[in-house]
């Protein structure tokens, strides 16, 4: 390989490592914020309880902003792959939550906790993006 190709591949590997590190950190921050909200909430509907309830929302908002920035920074074809993965994620998440809710309604399984919709959608997006990248890039 010529030096330019080696440099490009090294940069791409570095970006991929930073991407996965960011995803793992944000997932852990969300889990930590969720656990902190649950642990420290008094259940008295005070201002501190509202702030604690919104802590995971803050993490999800930052996570979404980082994801949007990352997608917008991609080259045209990679952006198309990412948007296709997002569309797959949307459809699969809606389908999954609908099926689960119908089963909860009519078959008696425990209801789907709506707090997990965003993490499930993010996980499906990551898996579909990884699969599409492996296929097309």
Short mmCIF file of N, CA and C in Angstrom, two decimals:
data_model
loop_
_atom_site.label_atom_id
_atom_site.label_comp_id
_atom_site.label_asym_id
_atom_site.label_seq_id
_atom_site.Cartn_x
_atom_site.Cartn_y
_atom_site.Cartn_z
N UNK A 1 0.83 -1.18 0.00
CA UNK A 1 0.00 0.00 0.00
C UNK A 1 0.87 1.25 0.00
N UNK A 2 0.42 2.24 -0.71
CA UNK A 2 1.17 3.49 -0.70
C UNK A 2 0.92 4.27 0.60
N UNK A 3 1.78 5.21 0.93
CA UNK A 3 1.67 5.94 2.20
C UNK A 3 0.35 6.69 2.37
N UNK A 4 -0.18 7.21 1.28
CA UNK A 4 -1.44 7.95 1.36
C UNK A 4 -2.59 7.02 1.76
N UNK A 5 -2.63 5.84 1.18
CA UNK A 5 -3.67 4.87 1.53
C UNK A 5 -3.52 4.40 2.96
N UNK A 6 -2.27 4.16 3.39
CA UNK A 6 -2.03 3.76 4.77
C UNK A 6 -2.49 4.84 5.75
N UNK A 7 -2.20 6.08 5.42
CA UNK A 7 -2.61 7.20 6.27
C UNK A 7 -4.13 7.30 6.34
N UNK A 8 -4.79 7.12 5.19
CA UNK A 8 -6.25 7.19 5.14
C UNK A 8 -6.86 6.07 6.00
N UNK A 9 -6.32 4.85 5.84
CA UNK A 9 -6.83 3.72 6.61
C UNK A 9 -6.59 3.90 8.10
N UNK A 10 -5.44 4.44 8.47
CA UNK A 10 -5.15 4.69 9.89
C UNK A 10 -6.12 5.73 10.45
N UNK A 11 -6.39 6.77 9.70
CA UNK A 11 -7.35 7.78 10.14
C UNK A 11 -8.75 7.21 10.28
N UNK A 12 -9.11 6.35 9.36
CA UNK A 12 -10.43 5.72 9.41
C UNK A 12 -10.57 4.81 10.63
N UNK A 13 -9.51 4.04 10.93
CA UNK A 13 -9.52 3.19 12.12
C UNK A 13 -9.61 4.03 13.39
N UNK A 14 -8.88 5.15 13.41
CA UNK A 14 -8.91 6.04 14.57
C UNK A 14 -10.32 6.62 14.76
N UNK A 15 -10.95 7.05 13.68
CA UNK A 15 -12.32 7.57 13.76
C UNK A 15 -13.28 6.50 14.25
N UNK A 16 -13.11 5.29 13.78
CA UNK A 16 -13.97 4.20 14.22
C UNK A 16 -13.79 3.91 15.70
N UNK A 17 -12.55 3.94 16.18
CA UNK A 17 -12.29 3.71 17.61
C UNK A 17 -12.91 4.81 18.45
N UNK A 18 -12.76 6.06 18.02
CA UNK A 18 -13.36 7.19 18.75
C UNK A 18 -14.88 7.07 18.75
N UNK A 19 -15.44 6.68 17.63
CA UNK A 19 -16.88 6.52 17.52
C UNK A 19 -17.40 5.48 18.53
N UNK A 20 -16.77 4.30 18.55
CA UNK A 20 -17.23 3.24 19.46
C UNK A 20 -17.00 3.61 20.91
N UNK A 21 -15.92 4.30 21.20
CA UNK A 21 -15.66 4.75 22.56
C UNK A 21 -16.73 5.75 23.00
N UNK A 22 -17.06 6.67 22.12
CA UNK A 22 -18.11 7.65 22.43
C UNK A 22 -19.45 6.96 22.67
N UNK A 23 -19.78 6.00 21.83
CA UNK A 23 -21.05 5.28 22.00
C UNK A 23 -21.10 4.56 23.34
N UNK A 24 -20.02 3.90 23.70
CA UNK A 24 -19.98 3.17 24.98
C UNK A 24 -20.07 4.13 26.16
N UNK A 25 -19.36 5.24 26.09
CA UNK A 25 -19.41 6.23 27.17
C UNK A 25 -20.81 6.81 27.31
N UNK A 26 -21.45 7.14 26.20
CA UNK A 26 -22.80 7.72 26.27
C UNK A 26 -23.81 6.70 26.79
N UNK A 27 -23.66 5.43 26.40
CA UNK A 27 -24.56 4.40 26.92
C UNK A 27 -24.39 4.25 28.43
N UNK A 28 -23.14 4.28 28.89
CA UNK A 28 -22.89 4.17 30.33
C UNK A 28 -23.39 5.41 31.07
N UNK A 29 -23.24 6.59 30.48
CA UNK A 29 -23.77 7.81 31.09
C UNK A 29 -25.29 7.75 31.21
N UNK A 30 -25.94 7.24 30.16
CA UNK A 30 -27.40 7.12 30.22
C UNK A 30 -27.81 6.16 31.32
N UNK A 31 -27.15 5.03 31.38
CA UNK A 31 -27.46 4.05 32.42
C UNK A 31 -27.19 4.63 33.81
N UNK A 32 -26.09 5.35 33.96
CA UNK A 32 -25.77 5.98 35.23
C UNK A 32 -26.79 7.04 35.61
N UNK A 33 -27.21 7.86 34.65
CA UNK A 33 -28.22 8.89 34.92
C UNK A 33 -29.55 8.25 35.30
N UNK A 34 -29.90 7.16 34.64
CA UNK A 34 -31.14 6.45 34.95
C UNK A 34 -31.09 5.88 36.36
N UNK A 35 -29.97 5.27 36.70
CA UNK A 35 -29.83 4.69 38.04
C UNK A 35 -29.80 5.78 39.11
N UNK A 36 -29.13 6.90 38.83
CA UNK A 36 -29.09 8.01 39.79
C UNK A 36 -30.48 8.58 40.00
N UNK A 37 -31.24 8.73 38.92
CA UNK A 37 -32.60 9.24 39.04
C UNK A 37 -33.46 8.31 39.90
N UNK A 38 -33.32 7.03 39.66
CA UNK A 38 -34.11 6.07 40.41
C UNK A 38 -33.69 6.01 41.87
N UNK A 39 -32.39 6.08 42.13
CA UNK A 39 -31.88 5.95 43.50
C UNK A 39 -32.16 7.19 44.35
N UNK A 40 -31.95 8.37 43.78
CA UNK A 40 -32.03 9.60 44.57
C UNK A 40 -33.39 10.27 44.57
N UNK A 41 -34.30 9.79 43.75
CA UNK A 41 -35.63 10.39 43.71
C UNK A 41 -36.39 10.08 45.00
N UNK A 42 -37.06 11.10 45.54
CA UNK A 42 -37.81 10.91 46.78
C UNK A 42 -39.26 10.56 46.52
N UNK A 43 -39.75 10.79 45.32
CA UNK A 43 -41.14 10.49 44.99
C UNK A 43 -42.12 11.54 45.47
N UNK A 44 -41.62 12.70 45.86
CA UNK A 44 -42.47 13.75 46.41
C UNK A 44 -42.80 14.84 45.39
N UNK A 45 -42.46 14.67 44.14
CA UNK A 45 -42.71 15.62 43.07
C UNK A 45 -42.11 16.99 43.38
N UNK A 46 -40.91 16.99 43.91
CA UNK A 46 -40.21 18.24 44.20
C UNK A 46 -39.39 18.67 42.99
N UNK A 47 -38.81 19.85 43.08
CA UNK A 47 -37.99 20.36 41.98
C UNK A 47 -36.77 19.46 41.76
N UNK A 48 -36.22 18.94 42.86
CA UNK A 48 -35.06 18.05 42.70
C UNK A 48 -35.45 16.74 42.01
N UNK A 49 -36.66 16.26 42.27
CA UNK A 49 -37.12 15.04 41.58
C UNK A 49 -37.32 15.29 40.08
N UNK A 50 -37.82 16.47 39.74
CA UNK A 50 -37.99 16.82 38.33
C UNK A 50 -36.62 16.90 37.65
N UNK A 51 -35.66 17.53 38.33
CA UNK A 51 -34.31 17.62 37.77
C UNK A 51 -33.69 16.23 37.60
N UNK A 52 -33.89 15.38 38.58
CA UNK A 52 -33.36 14.01 38.47
C UNK A 52 -34.04 13.25 37.34
N UNK A 53 -35.33 13.46 37.16
CA UNK A 53 -36.05 12.78 36.08
C UNK A 53 -35.56 13.25 34.71
N UNK A 54 -35.12 14.51 34.63
CA UNK A 54 -34.66 15.05 33.35
C UNK A 54 -33.19 14.78 33.08
N UNK A 55 -32.47 14.24 34.04
CA UNK A 55 -31.06 13.93 33.84
C UNK A 55 -30.83 12.94 32.70
N UNK A 56 -31.56 11.82 32.63
CA UNK A 56 -31.39 10.93 31.47
C UNK A 56 -31.78 11.61 30.15
N UNK A 57 -32.73 12.53 30.21
CA UNK A 57 -33.13 13.26 29.00
C UNK A 57 -31.97 14.11 28.49
N UNK A 58 -31.24 14.72 29.41
CA UNK A 58 -30.07 15.51 29.03
C UNK A 58 -29.03 14.63 28.33
N UNK A 59 -28.80 13.44 28.88
CA UNK A 59 -27.82 12.53 28.27
C UNK A 59 -28.29 12.10 26.88
N UNK A 60 -29.57 11.76 26.75
CA UNK A 60 -30.10 11.35 25.43
C UNK A 60 -29.99 12.49 24.43
N UNK A 61 -30.22 13.72 24.88
CA UNK A 61 -30.13 14.88 23.99
C UNK A 61 -28.70 15.08 23.50
N UNK A 62 -27.74 15.00 24.40
CA UNK A 62 -26.33 15.14 24.00
C UNK A 62 -25.94 13.99 23.07
N UNK A 63 -26.37 12.78 23.40
CA UNK A 63 -26.08 11.61 22.57
C UNK A 63 -26.65 11.79 21.16
N UNK A 64 -27.87 12.26 21.06
CA UNK A 64 -28.47 12.50 19.75
C UNK A 64 -27.75 13.58 18.97
N UNK A 65 -27.34 14.64 19.67
CA UNK A 65 -26.58 15.71 19.01
C UNK A 65 -25.25 15.21 18.47
N UNK A 66 -24.57 14.38 19.25
CA UNK A 66 -23.31 13.80 18.78
C UNK A 66 -23.53 12.90 17.56
N UNK A 67 -24.61 12.12 17.61
CA UNK A 67 -24.92 11.24 16.47
C UNK A 67 -25.21 12.06 15.22
N UNK A 68 -25.98 13.14 15.37
CA UNK A 68 -26.31 13.99 14.22
C UNK A 68 -25.05 14.63 13.64
N UNK A 69 -24.18 15.14 14.51
CA UNK A 69 -22.92 15.75 14.04
C UNK A 69 -22.08 14.73 13.29
N UNK A 70 -22.04 13.52 13.81
CA UNK A 70 -21.23 12.47 13.19
C UNK A 70 -21.78 12.12 11.80
N UNK A 71 -23.08 12.02 11.69
CA UNK A 71 -23.68 11.69 10.39
C UNK A 71 -23.46 12.83 9.40
N UNK A 72 -23.61 14.07 9.85
CA UNK A 72 -23.42 15.21 8.95
C UNK A 72 -21.97 15.37 8.50
N UNK A 73 -21.02 14.85 9.28
CA UNK A 73 -19.61 14.95 8.93
C UNK A 73 -19.17 13.86 7.96
N UNK A 74 -20.03 12.89 7.68
CA UNK A 74 -19.67 11.79 6.80
C UNK A 74 -19.66 12.24 5.34
N UNK A 75 -18.94 11.48 4.54
CA UNK A 75 -18.99 11.70 3.10
C UNK A 75 -20.36 11.27 2.58
N UNK A 76 -20.67 11.65 1.35
CA UNK A 76 -22.02 11.46 0.81
C UNK A 76 -22.50 10.01 0.86
N UNK A 77 -21.70 9.06 0.41
CA UNK A 77 -22.15 7.67 0.40
C UNK A 77 -22.28 7.12 1.81
N UNK A 78 -21.32 7.45 2.68
CA UNK A 78 -21.41 6.99 4.07
C UNK A 78 -22.63 7.57 4.77
N UNK A 79 -22.95 8.83 4.45
CA UNK A 79 -24.14 9.46 5.02
C UNK A 79 -25.39 8.72 4.55
N UNK A 80 -25.41 8.32 3.30
CA UNK A 80 -26.56 7.57 2.78
C UNK A 80 -26.71 6.24 3.51
N UNK A 81 -25.60 5.56 3.78
CA UNK A 81 -25.64 4.30 4.52
C UNK A 81 -26.16 4.55 5.94
N UNK A 82 -25.70 5.63 6.58
CA UNK A 82 -26.14 5.95 7.94
C UNK A 82 -27.63 6.28 7.98
N UNK A 83 -28.11 7.02 7.00
CA UNK A 83 -29.54 7.36 6.96
C UNK A 83 -30.37 6.12 6.67
N UNK A 84 -29.89 5.23 5.82
CA UNK A 84 -30.60 3.96 5.60
C UNK A 84 -30.67 3.15 6.89
N UNK A 85 -29.58 3.13 7.65
CA UNK A 85 -29.58 2.43 8.93
C UNK A 85 -30.57 3.07 9.89
N UNK A 86 -30.66 4.39 9.86
CA UNK A 86 -31.62 5.10 10.72
C UNK A 86 -33.06 4.75 10.33
N UNK A 87 -33.33 4.65 9.04
CA UNK A 87 -34.67 4.28 8.58
C UNK A 87 -35.00 2.85 9.02
N UNK A 88 -34.05 1.95 8.89
CA UNK A 88 -34.25 0.57 9.35
C UNK A 88 -34.54 0.56 10.84
N UNK A 89 -33.77 1.34 11.59
CA UNK A 89 -33.95 1.42 13.04
C UNK A 89 -35.34 1.94 13.40
N UNK A 90 -35.77 2.98 12.73
CA UNK A 90 -37.11 3.53 13.00
C UNK A 90 -38.19 2.48 12.76
N UNK A 91 -38.13 1.83 11.62
CA UNK A 91 -39.15 0.83 11.29
C UNK A 91 -39.12 -0.35 12.26
N UNK A 92 -37.94 -0.84 12.57
CA UNK A 92 -37.84 -1.99 13.47
C UNK A 92 -38.27 -1.64 14.89
N UNK A 93 -37.94 -0.43 15.34
CA UNK A 93 -38.33 -0.02 16.69
C UNK A 93 -39.84 0.14 16.80
N UNK A 94 -40.44 0.79 15.81
CA UNK A 94 -41.91 0.94 15.82
C UNK A 94 -42.57 -0.43 15.78
N UNK A 95 -42.08 -1.31 14.94
CA UNK A 95 -42.66 -2.66 14.84
C UNK A 95 -42.51 -3.40 16.16
N UNK A 96 -41.31 -3.38 16.73
CA UNK A 96 -41.05 -4.10 17.97
C UNK A 96 -41.91 -3.60 19.12
N UNK A 97 -41.99 -2.29 19.29
CA UNK A 97 -42.78 -1.72 20.38
C UNK A 97 -44.27 -2.00 20.17
N UNK A 98 -44.73 -1.93 18.93
CA UNK A 98 -46.13 -2.21 18.64
C UNK A 98 -46.47 -3.67 18.94
N UNK A 99 -45.64 -4.59 18.46
CA UNK A 99 -45.88 -6.01 18.71
C UNK A 99 -45.86 -6.30 20.20
N UNK A 100 -44.86 -5.76 20.90
CA UNK A 100 -44.76 -5.98 22.35
C UNK A 100 -45.99 -5.44 23.06
N UNK A 101 -46.44 -4.25 22.66
CA UNK A 101 -47.62 -3.66 23.30
C UNK A 101 -48.88 -4.47 23.03
N UNK A 102 -49.01 -4.99 21.82
CA UNK A 102 -50.16 -5.84 21.51
C UNK A 102 -50.13 -7.12 22.33
N UNK A 103 -48.95 -7.71 22.47
CA UNK A 103 -48.82 -8.91 23.29
C UNK A 103 -49.10 -8.59 24.76
N UNK A 104 -48.70 -7.44 25.23
CA UNK A 104 -48.99 -7.04 26.61
C UNK A 104 -50.48 -6.84 26.80
N UNK A 105 -51.11 -6.26 25.80
CA UNK A 105 -52.54 -5.96 25.88
C UNK A 105 -53.38 -7.24 25.85
N UNK A 106 -53.04 -8.17 24.96
CA UNK A 106 -53.92 -9.31 24.73
C UNK A 106 -53.38 -10.66 25.23
N UNK A 107 -52.06 -10.76 25.45
CA UNK A 107 -51.50 -12.04 25.86
C UNK A 107 -50.97 -12.02 27.29
N UNK A 108 -51.00 -10.87 27.91
CA UNK A 108 -50.63 -10.79 29.32
C UNK A 108 -49.16 -10.74 29.64
N UNK A 109 -48.30 -10.48 28.64
CA UNK A 109 -46.88 -10.33 28.97
C UNK A 109 -46.67 -8.97 29.63
N UNK A 110 -45.57 -8.78 30.35
CA UNK A 110 -45.34 -7.47 30.98
C UNK A 110 -45.25 -6.36 29.93
N UNK A 111 -45.75 -5.18 30.23
CA UNK A 111 -45.70 -4.09 29.25
C UNK A 111 -44.26 -3.63 29.00
N UNK A 112 -44.03 -3.09 27.82
CA UNK A 112 -42.72 -2.57 27.45
C UNK A 112 -42.53 -1.23 28.14
N UNK A 113 -41.44 -1.09 28.87
CA UNK A 113 -41.15 0.18 29.55
C UNK A 113 -40.72 1.21 28.52
N UNK A 114 -41.50 2.26 28.39
CA UNK A 114 -41.24 3.26 27.35
C UNK A 114 -39.90 3.96 27.51
N UNK A 115 -39.33 3.91 28.69
CA UNK A 115 -38.03 4.55 28.91
C UNK A 115 -36.93 3.88 28.08
N UNK A 116 -37.18 2.66 27.62
CA UNK A 116 -36.16 1.93 26.87
C UNK A 116 -36.33 2.04 25.36
N UNK A 117 -37.28 2.83 24.89
CA UNK A 117 -37.47 2.97 23.44
C UNK A 117 -36.24 3.58 22.78
N UNK A 118 -35.72 4.68 23.33
CA UNK A 118 -34.55 5.34 22.73
C UNK A 118 -33.32 4.43 22.75
N UNK A 119 -32.99 3.78 23.87
CA UNK A 119 -31.83 2.88 23.82
C UNK A 119 -32.00 1.71 22.86
N UNK A 120 -33.21 1.17 22.76
CA UNK A 120 -33.45 0.08 21.81
C UNK A 120 -33.27 0.58 20.38
N UNK A 121 -33.81 1.77 20.08
CA UNK A 121 -33.65 2.34 18.74
C UNK A 121 -32.18 2.59 18.44
N UNK A 122 -31.43 3.10 19.42
CA UNK A 122 -30.00 3.35 19.22
C UNK A 122 -29.25 2.04 18.97
N UNK A 123 -29.59 1.02 19.72
CA UNK A 123 -28.93 -0.28 19.53
C UNK A 123 -29.23 -0.86 18.15
N UNK A 124 -30.48 -0.78 17.73
CA UNK A 124 -30.85 -1.29 16.40
C UNK A 124 -30.14 -0.48 15.32
N UNK A 125 -30.06 0.85 15.51
CA UNK A 125 -29.36 1.70 14.54
C UNK A 125 -27.90 1.29 14.43
N UNK A 126 -27.25 1.05 15.57
CA UNK A 126 -25.84 0.68 15.55
C UNK A 126 -25.63 -0.66 14.84
N UNK A 127 -26.48 -1.62 15.14
CA UNK A 127 -26.33 -2.94 14.51
C UNK A 127 -26.59 -2.84 13.00
N UNK A 128 -27.64 -2.11 12.61
CA UNK A 128 -27.94 -2.00 11.18
C UNK A 128 -26.87 -1.19 10.46
N UNK A 129 -26.34 -0.15 11.11
CA UNK A 129 -25.27 0.65 10.49
C UNK A 129 -24.02 -0.21 10.33
N UNK A 130 -23.70 -0.99 11.33
CA UNK A 130 -22.54 -1.87 11.25
C UNK A 130 -22.71 -2.88 10.11
N UNK A 131 -23.90 -3.47 10.00
CA UNK A 131 -24.16 -4.46 8.95
C UNK A 131 -24.09 -3.81 7.56
N UNK A 132 -24.69 -2.64 7.41
CA UNK A 132 -24.67 -1.96 6.12
C UNK A 132 -23.25 -1.50 5.75
N UNK A 133 -22.51 -1.02 6.74
CA UNK A 133 -21.12 -0.62 6.46
C UNK A 133 -20.30 -1.82 6.02
N UNK A 134 -20.51 -2.96 6.67
CA UNK A 134 -19.76 -4.16 6.30
C UNK A 134 -20.12 -4.59 4.88
N UNK A 135 -21.35 -4.36 4.49
CA UNK A 135 -21.78 -4.78 3.16
C UNK A 135 -21.31 -3.82 2.08
N UNK A 136 -21.42 -2.50 2.33
CA UNK A 136 -21.17 -1.53 1.26
C UNK A 136 -19.82 -0.83 1.32
N UNK A 137 -19.19 -0.80 2.48
CA UNK A 137 -17.92 -0.04 2.56
C UNK A 137 -16.74 -0.94 2.74
#
